[in-house]
CSV table of C-alpha atoms and ligand atoms in Angstrom, one decimal:
chain,number,residue,atom,x,y,z
A,234,UNK,CA,85.6,211.2,115.5
A,235,UNK,CA,86.7,214.0,117.5
A,236,UNK,CA,85.0,214.2,121.2
A,237,UNK,CA,85.0,216.9,123.6
A,238,UNK,CA,84.9,216.0,127.1
A,239,UNK,CA,83.8,218.2,129.9
A,240,UNK,CA,84.3,217.5,133.6
A,241,UNK,CA,82.4,219.7,136.5
A,242,UNK,CA,81.6,217.3,139.0
A,243,UNK,CA,83.5,219.0,142.0
A,244,UNK,CA,85.8,221.7,142.1
A,245,UNK,CA,87.7,221.4,138.9
A,246,UNK,CA,86.6,222.6,135.7
A,247,UNK,CA,87.9,220.3,132.9
A,248,UNK,CA,87.7,220.5,129.1
A,249,UNK,CA,89.4,218.2,126.6
A,250,UNK,CA,89.5,217.0,123.1
A,251,UNK,CA,90.3,213.3,122.2
A,252,UNK,CA,90.5,211.4,119.1
A,253,UNK,CA,91.0,207.9,118.7
A,254,UNK,CA,94.3,207.2,116.8
A,255,UNK,CA,95.4,210.6,117.6
A,256,UNK,CA,94.8,210.6,121.3
A,257,UNK,CA,94.6,213.8,123.4
A,258,UNK,CA,94.4,216.6,121.0
A,259,UNK,CA,94.2,219.4,123.9
A,260,UNK,CA,93.1,219.7,127.5
A,261,UNK,CA,92.4,222.6,129.9
A,262,UNK,CA,91.9,222.7,133.6
A,263,UNK,CA,90.7,225.4,136.2
A,264,UNK,CA,91.1,224.4,139.7
A,265,UNK,CA,89.1,226.2,142.5
A,266,UNK,CA,91.3,225.4,145.1
A,267,UNK,CA,91.8,229.2,146.0
A,268,UNK,CA,88.2,229.9,145.8
A,269,UNK,CA,87.3,227.1,148.5
A,270,UNK,CA,90.5,227.4,150.7
A,271,UNK,CA,89.2,229.9,152.8
A,272,UNK,CA,86.1,227.8,153.9
A,273,UNK,CA,88.4,224.6,154.4
A,274,UNK,CA,86.5,222.6,152.0
A,275,UNK,CA,84.2,222.8,148.7
A,276,UNK,CA,81.2,225.1,149.0
A,277,UNK,CA,78.9,223.6,146.3
A,278,UNK,CA,76.9,226.8,145.4
A,279,UNK,CA,80.4,228.6,144.9
A,280,UNK,CA,81.5,225.7,142.8
A,281,UNK,CA,78.4,225.9,140.5
A,282,UNK,CA,78.9,229.4,139.8
A,283,UNK,CA,82.5,229.2,139.2
A,284,UNK,CA,82.0,226.3,136.6
A,285,UNK,CA,79.5,228.5,134.6
A,286,UNK,CA,82.2,231.3,134.7
A,287,UNK,CA,84.9,229.3,133.4
A,288,UNK,CA,83.4,226.7,131.0
A,289,UNK,CA,82.9,229.0,128.0
A,290,UNK,CA,86.3,230.4,127.8
A,291,UNK,CA,87.8,226.9,128.4
A,292,UNK,CA,86.2,225.4,125.6
A,293,UNK,CA,87.4,228.2,123.2
A,294,UNK,CA,91.0,227.7,124.8
A,295,UNK,CA,90.7,224.0,124.3
A,296,UNK,CA,89.5,224.4,120.6
A,297,UNK,CA,92.1,226.9,119.8
A,298,UNK,CA,94.9,225.0,121.2
A,299,UNK,CA,94.0,221.8,119.1
A,300,UNK,CA,93.3,223.8,116.2
A,301,UNK,CA,89.6,222.5,116.0
A,302,UNK,CA,86.5,224.3,115.3
A,303,UNK,CA,83.0,223.6,116.7
A,304,UNK,CA,81.9,221.9,113.6
A,305,UNK,CA,84.7,219.5,113.6
A,306,UNK,CA,83.4,218.1,117.2
A,307,UNK,CA,81.7,214.5,116.5
A,308,UNK,CA,80.4,214.2,120.0
A,309,UNK,CA,80.4,215.6,123.5
A,310,UNK,CA,80.8,213.6,126.8
A,311,UNK,CA,80.0,215.1,130.1
A,312,UNK,CA,80.2,214.0,133.7
A,313,UNK,CA,76.6,213.2,134.7
A,314,UNK,CA,77.3,211.7,138.2
A,315,UNK,CA,78.3,211.1,140.9
A,316,UNK,CA,79.3,214.7,142.2
A,317,UNK,CA,77.7,217.8,143.6
A,318,UNK,CA,74.2,218.3,141.9
A,319,UNK,CA,74.5,222.0,140.8
A,320,UNK,CA,78.1,221.5,139.6
A,321,UNK,CA,77.0,218.7,137.5
A,322,UNK,CA,73.9,220.4,136.2
A,323,UNK,CA,76.4,223.0,134.6
A,324,UNK,CA,78.5,220.8,132.8
A,325,UNK,CA,75.3,218.9,131.6
A,326,UNK,CA,73.6,221.9,130.4
A,327,UNK,CA,76.4,223.2,128.3
A,328,UNK,CA,77.2,220.0,126.9
A,329,UNK,CA,73.6,219.4,125.9
A,330,UNK,CA,72.9,222.8,124.7
A,331,UNK,CA,76.3,222.6,122.4
A,332,UNK,CA,75.5,219.2,121.1
A,333,UNK,CA,71.8,220.5,120.5
A,334,UNK,CA,72.9,223.4,118.4
A,335,UNK,CA,75.5,221.4,116.5
A,336,UNK,CA,73.2,218.6,116.0
A,337,UNK,CA,75.7,216.1,117.6
A,338,UNK,CA,75.2,213.4,120.4
A,339,UNK,CA,75.8,214.3,124.0
A,340,UNK,CA,77.0,211.4,126.3
A,341,UNK,CA,76.3,211.3,130.0
A,342,UNK,CA,79.3,209.7,131.5
A,343,UNK,CA,80.2,208.2,134.9
A,344,UNK,CA,82.7,210.1,136.6
A,345,UNK,CA,84.4,207.1,138.1
A,346,UNK,CA,84.4,205.2,134.8
A,347,UNK,CA,86.6,208.2,133.6
A,348,UNK,CA,88.9,207.7,136.4
A,349,UNK,CA,89.2,204.1,135.7
A,350,UNK,CA,89.9,204.5,132.1
A,351,UNK,CA,92.3,207.1,132.3
A,352,UNK,CA,95.4,205.2,132.3
A,353,UNK,CA,94.5,204.4,128.8
A,354,UNK,CA,95.7,207.8,127.8
A,355,UNK,CA,99.2,206.9,128.4
A,356,UNK,CA,101.6,205.7,125.8
A,357,UNK,CA,102.0,202.3,127.6
A,358,UNK,CA,98.0,201.8,128.1
A,359,UNK,CA,96.8,198.5,130.0
A,360,UNK,CA,94.9,195.9,128.3
A,361,UNK,CA,91.4,194.4,129.8
A,362,UNK,CA,90.8,192.7,131.7
A,363,UNK,CA,92.4,194.2,135.0
A,364,UNK,CA,91.5,195.0,138.6
A,365,UNK,CA,91.1,198.8,139.4
A,366,UNK,CA,91.9,200.4,142.7
A,367,UNK,CA,89.7,203.8,142.5
A,368,UNK,CA,91.0,205.9,145.3
A,369,UNK,CA,89.4,209.4,145.1
A,370,UNK,CA,87.9,212.1,147.6
A,371,UNK,CA,84.5,210.5,147.3
A,372,UNK,CA,85.1,206.7,146.5
A,373,UNK,CA,87.4,203.9,147.3
A,374,UNK,CA,86.5,200.8,145.3
A,375,UNK,CA,88.1,197.9,144.1
A,376,UNK,CA,86.6,196.8,140.8
A,377,UNK,CA,86.9,194.0,138.1
A,378,UNK,CA,87.1,195.5,134.7
A,379,UNK,CA,86.4,193.5,131.7
A,380,UNK,CA,85.9,196.0,129.2
A,381,UNK,CA,84.2,199.3,128.8
A,382,UNK,CA,80.8,199.4,130.6
A,383,UNK,CA,81.8,196.0,132.2
A,384,UNK,CA,82.6,196.7,135.6
A,385,UNK,CA,82.2,194.5,138.9
A,386,UNK,CA,82.4,195.7,142.3
A,387,UNK,CA,84.9,193.6,144.4
A,388,UNK,CA,85.0,195.9,147.6
A,389,UNK,CA,84.5,199.3,148.9
A,390,UNK,CA,84.8,201.5,151.9
A,391,UNK,CA,82.0,201.1,154.3
A,392,UNK,CA,82.3,204.7,155.5
A,393,UNK,CA,85.1,207.7,154.5
A,394,UNK,CA,86.9,207.2,151.4
A,395,UNK,CA,90.6,207.2,151.3
A,396,UNK,CA,90.9,210.7,149.9
A,397,UNK,CA,88.3,212.0,152.5
A,398,UNK,CA,90.3,210.4,155.4
A,399,UNK,CA,93.4,212.2,154.2
A,400,UNK,CA,91.3,215.5,153.8
A,401,UNK,CA,89.7,215.1,157.3
A,402,UNK,CA,93.0,213.9,159.0
A,403,UNK,CA,94.8,216.8,157.4
A,404,UNK,CA,92.3,219.3,159.1
A,405,UNK,CA,92.8,217.8,162.3
A,406,UNK,CA,96.5,218.5,162.1
A,407,UNK,CA,95.9,222.1,161.1
A,408,UNK,CA,96.7,221.7,157.4
A,409,UNK,CA,95.0,223.4,154.5
A,410,UNK,CA,92.7,222.3,151.9
A,411,UNK,CA,93.1,219.8,150.0
A,412,UNK,CA,94.8,218.0,152.6
A,413,UNK,CA,95.8,215.0,150.7
A,414,UNK,CA,98.9,216.5,149.2
A,415,UNK,CA,99.6,218.6,152.2
A,416,UNK,CA,99.6,215.7,154.6
A,417,UNK,CA,101.7,213.5,152.2
A,418,UNK,CA,104.3,216.6,152.3
A,419,UNK,CA,104.2,216.6,156.1
A,420,UNK,CA,104.6,212.8,156.3
A,421,UNK,CA,107.9,213.1,154.4
A,422,UNK,CA,109.2,214.8,157.4
A,423,UNK,CA,108.0,212.3,159.9
A,424,UNK,CA,108.8,208.8,161.0
A,425,UNK,CA,106.0,206.3,161.0
A,426,UNK,CA,105.6,203.8,163.7
A,427,UNK,CA,106.5,206.3,166.6
A,428,UNK,CA,102.7,206.5,167.6
A,429,UNK,CA,101.1,203.6,166.4
A,430,UNK,CA,97.6,203.7,164.5
A,431,UNK,CA,95.3,200.7,163.6
A,432,UNK,CA,95.3,199.1,160.2
A,433,UNK,CA,91.4,198.7,159.8
A,434,UNK,CA,90.0,195.7,158.4
A,435,UNK,CA,93.6,194.7,157.1
A,436,UNK,CA,93.2,190.9,158.3
A,437,UNK,CA,89.8,190.6,157.3
A,438,UNK,CA,88.8,187.9,154.4
A,439,UNK,CA,86.7,190.5,152.4
A,440,UNK,CA,87.7,193.5,150.1
A,441,UNK,CA,86.1,196.2,152.0
A,442,UNK,CA,87.7,199.2,153.5
A,443,UNK,CA,87.0,201.5,156.7
A,444,UNK,CA,88.7,204.7,157.2
A,445,UNK,CA,87.0,206.6,159.7
A,446,UNK,CA,88.2,205.1,162.9
A,447,UNK,CA,91.7,205.9,161.6
A,448,UNK,CA,91.1,209.5,161.7
A,449,UNK,CA,89.5,209.1,165.4
A,450,UNK,CA,92.6,207.4,166.3
A,451,UNK,CA,94.6,210.4,165.0
A,452,UNK,CA,92.4,212.8,166.8
A,453,UNK,CA,92.8,210.9,170.0
A,454,UNK,CA,96.8,210.8,169.7
A,455,UNK,CA,96.9,214.5,168.8
A,456,UNK,CA,94.7,215.5,171.8
A,457,UNK,CA,96.7,213.3,174.3
A,458,UNK,CA,99.9,215.8,173.4
A,459,UNK,CA,101.4,215.0,170.0
A,460,UNK,CA,101.4,218.5,169.1
A,461,UNK,CA,105.0,219.5,168.4
A,462,UNK,CA,105.8,219.9,164.7
A,463,UNK,CA,107.9,216.7,164.9
A,464,UNK,CA,105.1,214.8,166.5
A,465,UNK,CA,102.6,216.0,163.9
A,466,UNK,CA,105.0,214.9,161.2
A,467,UNK,CA,105.2,211.4,162.7
A,468,UNK,CA,101.7,211.1,163.1
A,469,UNK,CA,101.1,212.0,159.5
A,470,UNK,CA,103.6,209.6,158.3
A,471,UNK,CA,102.2,206.7,160.4
A,472,UNK,CA,98.4,207.5,159.2
A,473,UNK,CA,99.8,207.5,155.3
A,474,UNK,CA,101.6,204.3,156.3
A,475,UNK,CA,98.4,202.9,157.8
A,476,UNK,CA,96.1,203.8,154.8
A,477,UNK,CA,98.6,202.6,152.2
A,478,UNK,CA,99.4,199.4,153.9
A,479,UNK,CA,95.5,198.6,153.8
A,480,UNK,CA,95.1,199.8,150.1
A,481,UNK,CA,97.9,197.5,149.0
A,482,UNK,CA,97.0,194.5,151.0
A,483,UNK,CA,93.4,194.5,149.6
A,484,UNK,CA,94.6,195.7,145.9
A,485,UNK,CA,96.9,192.5,146.0
A,486,UNK,CA,94.2,190.1,147.4
A,487,UNK,CA,91.7,191.5,144.9
A,488,UNK,CA,94.3,190.8,141.8
A,489,UNK,CA,95.4,187.3,143.4
A,490,UNK,CA,91.8,186.2,143.7
A,491,UNK,CA,90.8,187.5,140.2
A,492,UNK,CA,93.5,185.3,138.6
A,493,UNK,CA,94.5,188.4,136.5
A,494,UNK,CA,97.8,190.1,136.5
A,495,UNK,CA,97.3,193.8,135.7
A,496,UNK,CA,96.5,196.3,138.3
A,497,UNK,CA,95.2,199.9,137.5
A,498,UNK,CA,95.2,202.7,140.0
A,499,UNK,CA,93.2,205.9,139.4
A,500,UNK,CA,91.9,208.9,141.4
A,501,UNK,CA,93.3,211.8,143.3
A,502,UNK,CA,95.0,209.3,146.0
A,503,UNK,CA,96.6,207.5,143.2
A,504,UNK,CA,99.2,210.4,143.1
A,505,UNK,CA,100.4,209.6,146.5
A,506,UNK,CA,104.1,208.9,146.1
A,507,UNK,CA,104.2,206.1,149.1
A,508,UNK,CA,101.4,204.5,147.7
A,509,UNK,CA,103.0,204.0,144.3
A,510,UNK,CA,106.4,203.0,145.8
A,511,UNK,CA,104.7,200.3,147.6
A,512,UNK,CA,102.6,199.2,144.9
A,513,UNK,CA,105.3,199.2,142.6
A,514,UNK,CA,107.4,197.1,144.7
A,515,UNK,CA,104.6,194.5,145.5
A,516,UNK,CA,103.6,194.1,142.0
A,517,UNK,CA,107.1,193.9,140.6
A,518,UNK,CA,108.0,191.2,143.1
A,519,UNK,CA,104.8,189.0,141.8
A,520,UNK,CA,105.5,189.8,138.2
A,521,UNK,CA,102.4,191.8,137.9
A,522,UNK,CA,101.8,195.1,136.0
A,523,UNK,CA,100.6,198.2,137.7
A,524,UNK,CA,99.4,201.3,135.8
A,525,UNK,CA,98.7,204.7,136.7
A,526,UNK,CA,97.3,207.8,134.8
A,527,UNK,CA,99.7,210.6,133.9
A,528,UNK,CA,100.3,212.4,137.2
A,529,UNK,CA,98.3,215.5,136.0
A,530,UNK,CA,95.5,213.4,135.0
A,531,UNK,CA,95.2,211.5,138.3
A,532,UNK,CA,93.0,214.1,139.8
A,533,UNK,CA,89.7,215.4,138.1
A,534,UNK,CA,89.9,216.5,134.5
A,535,UNK,CA,88.3,216.6,131.0
A,536,UNK,CA,90.4,214.2,129.4
A,537,UNK,CA,89.2,211.0,131.3
A,538,UNK,CA,85.6,212.3,130.2
A,539,UNK,CA,86.3,212.7,126.7
A,540,UNK,CA,88.2,209.3,126.4
A,541,UNK,CA,85.4,207.4,128.3
A,542,UNK,CA,82.9,209.1,125.9
A,543,UNK,CA,85.0,208.2,122.9
A,544,UNK,CA,85.4,204.5,123.9
A,545,UNK,CA,81.7,204.2,124.7
A,546,UNK,CA,80.9,205.4,121.3
A,547,UNK,CA,83.3,202.9,119.7
A,548,UNK,CA,81.7,200.2,121.6
A,549,UNK,CA,78.3,201.1,120.4
A,550,UNK,CA,77.3,201.5,124.3
A,551,UNK,CA,75.7,204.9,123.8
A,552,UNK,CA,72.0,205.5,123.2
A,553,UNK,CA,72.2,209.1,122.0
A,554,UNK,CA,68.8,209.6,120.8
A,555,UNK,CA,67.2,211.3,124.0
A,556,UNK,CA,68.0,214.9,124.8
A,557,UNK,CA,67.5,215.3,128.3
A,558,UNK,CA,69.5,217.4,130.8
A,559,UNK,CA,69.6,214.7,133.7
A,560,UNK,CA,72.4,214.2,136.1
A,561,UNK,CA,72.7,211.3,138.9
A,562,UNK,CA,74.7,213.0,142.1
A,563,UNK,CA,74.6,209.6,143.6
A,564,UNK,CA,75.2,206.6,140.8
A,565,UNK,CA,76.8,203.2,141.5
A,566,UNK,CA,79.2,202.4,138.7
A,567,UNK,CA,78.3,198.8,138.5
A,568,UNK,CA,74.5,199.6,138.0
A,569,UNK,CA,74.4,199.3,134.1
A,570,UNK,CA,77.3,196.5,134.6
A,571,UNK,CA,77.0,193.5,132.0
A,572,UNK,CA,78.0,190.4,133.7
A,573,UNK,CA,81.5,189.2,132.5
A,574,UNK,CA,80.1,185.7,133.0
B,91,KG4,O1,89.9,212.1,142.2
B,91,KG4,P1,89.8,213.4,142.8
B,91,KG4,O2,90.6,214.5,142.1
B,91,KG4,O3,88.5,214.0,142.9
B,91,KG4,C1,87.4,213.1,143.6
B,91,KG4,O4,86.6,212.3,142.4
B,91,KG4,O5,87.3,213.0,144.7
B,91,KG4,O6,90.5,213.1,144.1
B,91,KG4,C2,90.7,214.1,145.0
B,91,KG4,C3,91.3,213.6,146.4
B,91,KG4,C4,91.3,214.5,147.7
B,91,KG4,O7,90.9,213.7,148.8
B,91,KG4,C5,92.7,214.7,147.8
B,91,KG4,O8,93.3,215.2,149.0
B,91,KG4,C6,93.3,213.4,147.2
B,91,KG4,O9,92.6,213.0,146.1
B,91,KG4,N1,94.7,213.5,147.0
B,91,KG4,C7,95.7,213.0,147.6
B,91,KG4,C8,96.9,213.2,147.0
B,91,KG4,N2,96.8,214.0,145.8
B,91,KG4,C9,95.2,214.2,145.9
B,91,KG4,N3,95.6,212.1,148.8
B,91,KG4,C10,97.1,211.6,149.2
B,91,KG4,N4,98.2,211.9,148.6
B,91,KG4,C11,98.2,212.8,147.5
B,91,KG4,N5,99.5,213.1,146.9
B,92,ZN,ZN1,87.4,212.6,140.7
């Protein structure tokens, strides 16, 4: 069955068509980076308005690229949360309206489920069970994944998410939005260790994270005189190393404790080169597999939502009889968890 996926939870409008056995038929993405850049962050009202403007044409383009008509679509998956309420409502309304007109099911999908299943779109897809490190702008979580809809939270950030810490620190250092990729670029020119920053919760026995103190430590160092270009690059490199060290240490601990041998990394920060290099080396040393989504599918996109909807349908996990337009801006992924034990 061909599934249409719609993503509109934040500042990217994503549309894709997925079919089991054939894979991703087509996907289109519109980024709102230019729209929000002058405000230094996402303006929710502008995001919603832009999703409305873009969605119809993105859907038409995706259908045309795949050579698929509306009547060929068997189901529609859309991001129902977590995210910005107004932005989510745009995707939910378009998906539910289209599904009503075509008399097909519409499936509300959890954004993070989309992220953590996204490596399944690559040729070398991971097998269940695995441990997932979800590192996005809004979440930093370690999950045990036993199958579709079977997620158990192992640890998460008690304050800022890793991506949020990258974005806020980038802003402190005078970089543009979104800060993660910009800070990573600046870090390439710097040397870590010249200014030393803390590694929050690194030694703690639990699998939780804390990143807000790191941002404050950067601010203190910056204000105490590290303002030359070279010093900024050194601070960026040390910040990136500190975040990556903590993410890697906790991920390894999570895999080790679970007794599994596969780590899946998903979410925007998963595009970070330094994080990938360190995880690759550590997992290779232990004989573990580490899987990432294709680079283009690390950040928000419609393909992961189409895939998650398709996998839920196949697993019989969808009650598609109810037609409501409801979104959940806050939605813990493990809330509907089926306990693997
Ligand atoms: O998953 P995502 O696209 O959106 C959310 O669901 O939040 O992640 C976006 C986050 C932003 O905080 C962005 O700065 C960060 O991912 N990011 C990066 C990199 N690319 C994107 N952080 C560090 N290094 C990168 N290369
Ligand atoms: Zn995301």
